[in-house]
Amino acid sequence: MTATPRRVRVTSPQTRIALSRGHRPPRHLPPLPGPGAEDERELTAARELFTTQRRHAARTLGLLALLLFGLSGLLGALPVLGRFTVAGVPASWLLLMAASYPLLLLIAVRHVRGAERVERASGRGPG
């Protein structure tokens, strides 16, 4: 009778290191502010900055949804765009390829510039 081979647990070195650390808090995170007037002001300013950044991100996601769902809705509402061709390429494909990607780039650039502007206005960001 042959013995069944014993199962061996295989993990990467990173997993072994992470498991050996246990549940110690990470050292790279700054400590939470303690009680004090200045710390509370900083905490309030950080919360306001975070709220403003979240609002800006929500507007960006709204624009992204409008572009993607609006373009899909346009192509669904006007199936003639699939039959109309320009240089042998359906107009619906041209809209997807030639119009959507530059608009996505513009939305991304607008978001990054707006995020930098929000951080600059709070006195915490670049520039």
PDB file of C-alpha atoms in Angstrom:
ATOM      1  CA  MET A   1       0.000   0.000   0.000  1.00  0.00           C
ATOM      2  CA  THR A   2       1.388   3.392  -0.974  1.00  0.00           C
ATOM      3  CA  ALA A   3       1.153   6.297   1.400  1.00  0.00           C
ATOM      4  CA  THR A   4      -0.560   9.383   0.084  1.00  0.00           C
ATOM      5  CA  PRO A   5       1.860  12.252  -0.297  1.00  0.00           C
ATOM      6  CA  ARG A   6       1.758  14.810   2.450  1.00  0.00           C
ATOM      7  CA  ARG A   7       0.371  18.188   1.388  1.00  0.00           C
ATOM      8  CA  VAL A   8       2.833  21.028   1.570  1.00  0.00           C
ATOM      9  CA  ARG A   9       1.803  24.637   1.968  1.00  0.00           C
ATOM     10  CA  VAL A  10       3.591  26.861  -0.546  1.00  0.00           C
ATOM     11  CA  THR A  11       3.690  30.617  -0.024  1.00  0.00           C
ATOM     12  CA  SER A  12       5.743  33.446  -1.393  1.00  0.00           C
ATOM     13  CA  PRO A  13       8.432  35.049   0.788  1.00  0.00           C
ATOM     14  CA  GLN A  14       6.321  38.222   1.012  1.00  0.00           C
ATOM     15  CA  THR A  15       3.384  36.253   2.393  1.00  0.00           C
ATOM     16  CA  ARG A  16       5.593  34.574   4.980  1.00  0.00           C
ATOM     17  CA  ILE A  17       6.982  37.957   6.050  1.00  0.00           C
ATOM     18  CA  ALA A  18       3.492  39.463   6.288  1.00  0.00           C
ATOM     19  CA  LEU A  19       2.206  36.505   8.287  1.00  0.00           C
ATOM     20  CA  SER A  20       5.172  36.623  10.652  1.00  0.00           C
ATOM     21  CA  ARG A  21       4.477  40.276  11.498  1.00  0.00           C
ATOM     22  CA  GLY A  22       1.138  39.482  13.055  1.00  0.00           C
ATOM     23  CA  HIS A  23      -1.222  42.373  13.627  1.00  0.00           C
ATOM     24  CA  ARG A  24       1.233  45.116  14.494  1.00  0.00           C
ATOM     25  CA  PRO A  25       0.233  48.552  13.236  1.00  0.00           C
ATOM     26  CA  PRO A  26       2.150  49.778  10.197  1.00  0.00           C
ATOM     27  CA  ARG A  27       5.007  52.140  11.001  1.00  0.00           C
ATOM     28  CA  HIS A  28       4.760  54.251   7.865  1.00  0.00           C
ATOM     29  CA  LEU A  29       1.419  55.828   8.822  1.00  0.00           C
ATOM     30  CA  PRO A  30       1.538  59.121  10.725  1.00  0.00           C
ATOM     31  CA  PRO A  31       0.037  59.054  14.202  1.00  0.00           C
ATOM     32  CA  LEU A  32      -3.463  60.364  14.792  1.00  0.00           C
ATOM     33  CA  PRO A  33      -3.536  63.850  16.258  1.00  0.00           C
ATOM     34  CA  GLY A  34      -3.953  63.989  19.992  1.00  0.00           C
ATOM     35  CA  PRO A  35      -6.110  66.390  21.962  1.00  0.00           C
ATOM     36  CA  GLY A  36      -5.230  70.025  21.486  1.00  0.00           C
ATOM     37  CA  ALA A  37      -6.506  73.125  19.732  1.00  0.00           C
ATOM     38  CA  GLU A  38      -3.946  73.061  16.921  1.00  0.00           C
ATOM     39  CA  ASP A  39      -4.401  69.346  16.268  1.00  0.00           C
ATOM     40  CA  GLU A  40      -8.168  69.745  16.152  1.00  0.00           C
ATOM     41  CA  ARG A  41      -7.825  72.584  13.638  1.00  0.00           C
ATOM     42  CA  GLU A  42      -5.576  70.425  11.477  1.00  0.00           C
ATOM     43  CA  LEU A  43      -8.016  67.540  11.735  1.00  0.00           C
ATOM     44  CA  THR A  44     -10.925  69.805  10.762  1.00  0.00           C
ATOM     45  CA  ALA A  45      -8.943  71.226   7.829  1.00  0.00           C
ATOM     46  CA  ALA A  46      -8.039  67.704   6.669  1.00  0.00           C
ATOM     47  CA  ARG A  47     -11.682  66.619   6.864  1.00  0.00           C
ATOM     48  CA  GLU A  48     -12.777  69.667   4.853  1.00  0.00           C
ATOM     49  CA  LEU A  49     -10.104  68.933   2.239  1.00  0.00           C
ATOM     50  CA  PHE A  50     -11.221  65.310   2.044  1.00  0.00           C
ATOM     51  CA  THR A  51     -14.866  66.367   1.651  1.00  0.00           C
ATOM     52  CA  THR A  52     -13.953  68.803  -1.125  1.00  0.00           C
ATOM     53  CA  GLN A  53     -11.858  66.157  -2.893  1.00  0.00           C
ATOM     54  CA  ARG A  54     -14.715  63.654  -2.639  1.00  0.00           C
ATOM     55  CA  ARG A  55     -17.139  66.173  -4.128  1.00  0.00           C
ATOM     56  CA  HIS A  56     -14.712  66.850  -6.990  1.00  0.00           C
ATOM     57  CA  ALA A  57     -14.289  63.103  -7.602  1.00  0.00           C
ATOM     58  CA  ALA A  58     -18.078  62.643  -7.635  1.00  0.00           C
ATOM     59  CA  ARG A  59     -18.392  65.341 -10.318  1.00  0.00           C
ATOM     60  CA  THR A  60     -15.686  63.622 -12.362  1.00  0.00           C
ATOM     61  CA  LEU A  61     -17.459  60.269 -12.046  1.00  0.00           C
ATOM     62  CA  GLY A  62     -20.694  61.961 -13.104  1.00  0.00           C
ATOM     63  CA  LEU A  63     -19.016  63.323 -16.241  1.00  0.00           C
ATOM     64  CA  LEU A  64     -17.534  59.909 -16.960  1.00  0.00           C
ATOM     65  CA  ALA A  65     -20.918  58.217 -16.562  1.00  0.00           C
ATOM     66  CA  LEU A  66     -22.548  60.855 -18.750  1.00  0.00           C
ATOM     67  CA  LEU A  67     -19.985  60.273 -21.477  1.00  0.00           C
ATOM     68  CA  LEU A  68     -20.085  56.477 -21.401  1.00  0.00           C
ATOM     69  CA  PHE A  69     -23.815  55.992 -20.889  1.00  0.00           C
ATOM     70  CA  GLY A  70     -24.672  58.937 -23.124  1.00  0.00           C
ATOM     71  CA  LEU A  71     -22.589  57.570 -25.952  1.00  0.00           C
ATOM     72  CA  SER A  72     -24.086  54.104 -25.479  1.00  0.00           C
ATOM     73  CA  GLY A  73     -27.567  55.611 -25.421  1.00  0.00           C
ATOM     74  CA  LEU A  74     -26.846  57.624 -28.558  1.00  0.00           C
ATOM     75  CA  LEU A  75     -25.636  54.539 -30.398  1.00  0.00           C
ATOM     76  CA  GLY A  76     -28.654  52.563 -29.166  1.00  0.00           C
ATOM     77  CA  ALA A  77     -31.110  55.315 -30.105  1.00  0.00           C
ATOM     78  CA  LEU A  78     -29.600  55.896 -33.534  1.00  0.00           C
ATOM     79  CA  PRO A  79     -28.827  52.487 -35.063  1.00  0.00           C
ATOM     80  CA  VAL A  80     -28.434  54.206 -38.415  1.00  0.00           C
ATOM     81  CA  LEU A  81     -24.960  55.241 -37.223  1.00  0.00           C
ATOM     82  CA  GLY A  82     -23.923  51.606 -37.587  1.00  0.00           C
ATOM     83  CA  ARG A  83     -25.030  51.560 -41.228  1.00  0.00           C
ATOM     84  CA  PHE A  84     -23.562  54.933 -42.186  1.00  0.00           C
ATOM     85  CA  THR A  85     -19.890  54.571 -43.140  1.00  0.00           C
ATOM     86  CA  VAL A  86     -17.016  57.008 -43.501  1.00  0.00           C
ATOM     87  CA  ALA A  87     -14.133  55.634 -45.560  1.00  0.00           C
ATOM     88  CA  GLY A  88     -15.491  52.121 -45.071  1.00  0.00           C
ATOM     89  CA  VAL A  89     -15.682  52.446 -41.260  1.00  0.00           C
ATOM     90  CA  PRO A  90     -19.098  52.595 -39.550  1.00  0.00           C
ATOM     91  CA  ALA A  91     -19.826  55.956 -37.948  1.00  0.00           C
ATOM     92  CA  SER A  92     -20.639  54.252 -34.647  1.00  0.00           C
ATOM     93  CA  TRP A  93     -17.090  52.880 -34.499  1.00  0.00           C
ATOM     94  CA  LEU A  94     -15.676  56.281 -35.315  1.00  0.00           C
ATOM     95  CA  LEU A  95     -17.670  57.782 -32.452  1.00  0.00           C
ATOM     96  CA  LEU A  96     -16.386  55.131 -30.084  1.00  0.00           C
ATOM     97  CA  MET A  97     -12.783  55.396 -31.222  1.00  0.00           C
ATOM     98  CA  ALA A  98     -12.303  58.982 -32.287  1.00  0.00           C
ATOM     99  CA  ALA A  99     -14.618  60.821 -29.914  1.00  0.00           C
ATOM    100  CA  SER A 100     -14.657  58.886 -26.651  1.00  0.00           C
ATOM    101  CA  TYR A 101     -10.917  58.594 -25.951  1.00  0.00           C
ATOM    102  CA  PRO A 102     -10.077  62.294 -26.396  1.00  0.00           C
ATOM    103  CA  LEU A 103     -13.051  63.137 -24.173  1.00  0.00           C
ATOM    104  CA  LEU A 104     -11.844  60.635 -21.562  1.00  0.00           C
ATOM    105  CA  LEU A 105      -8.436  62.316 -21.682  1.00  0.00           C
ATOM    106  CA  LEU A 106     -10.022  65.740 -21.220  1.00  0.00           C
ATOM    107  CA  ILE A 107     -12.016  64.483 -18.220  1.00  0.00           C
ATOM    108  CA  ALA A 108      -8.837  63.040 -16.683  1.00  0.00           C
ATOM    109  CA  VAL A 109      -6.825  66.233 -17.225  1.00  0.00           C
ATOM    110  CA  ARG A 110      -9.673  68.314 -15.818  1.00  0.00           C
ATOM    111  CA  HIS A 111      -9.851  66.075 -12.747  1.00  0.00           C
ATOM    112  CA  VAL A 112      -6.097  66.222 -12.043  1.00  0.00           C
ATOM    113  CA  ARG A 113      -5.965  70.003 -12.452  1.00  0.00           C
ATOM    114  CA  GLY A 114      -9.021  70.417 -10.251  1.00  0.00           C
ATOM    115  CA  ALA A 115      -7.571  68.142  -7.560  1.00  0.00           C
ATOM    116  CA  GLU A 116      -4.326  70.116  -7.592  1.00  0.00           C
ATOM    117  CA  ARG A 117      -6.288  73.371  -7.368  1.00  0.00           C
ATOM    118  CA  VAL A 118      -8.244  72.068  -4.355  1.00  0.00           C
ATOM    119  CA  GLU A 119      -5.045  70.975  -2.594  1.00  0.00           C
ATOM    120  CA  ARG A 120      -3.297  74.266  -3.397  1.00  0.00           C
ATOM    121  CA  ALA A 121      -6.230  76.208  -2.003  1.00  0.00           C
ATOM    122  CA  SER A 122      -6.009  74.239   1.249  1.00  0.00           C
ATOM    123  CA  GLY A 123      -2.279  74.936   1.546  1.00  0.00           C
ATOM    124  CA  ARG A 124      -1.409  71.226   1.595  1.00  0.00           C
ATOM    125  CA  GLY A 125      -0.795  70.433  -2.034  1.00  0.00           C
ATOM    126  CA  PRO A 126       1.766  70.836  -4.798  1.00  0.00           C
ATOM    127  CA  GLY A 127       3.026  74.177  -5.980  1.00  0.00           C
TER     128      GLY A 127
END
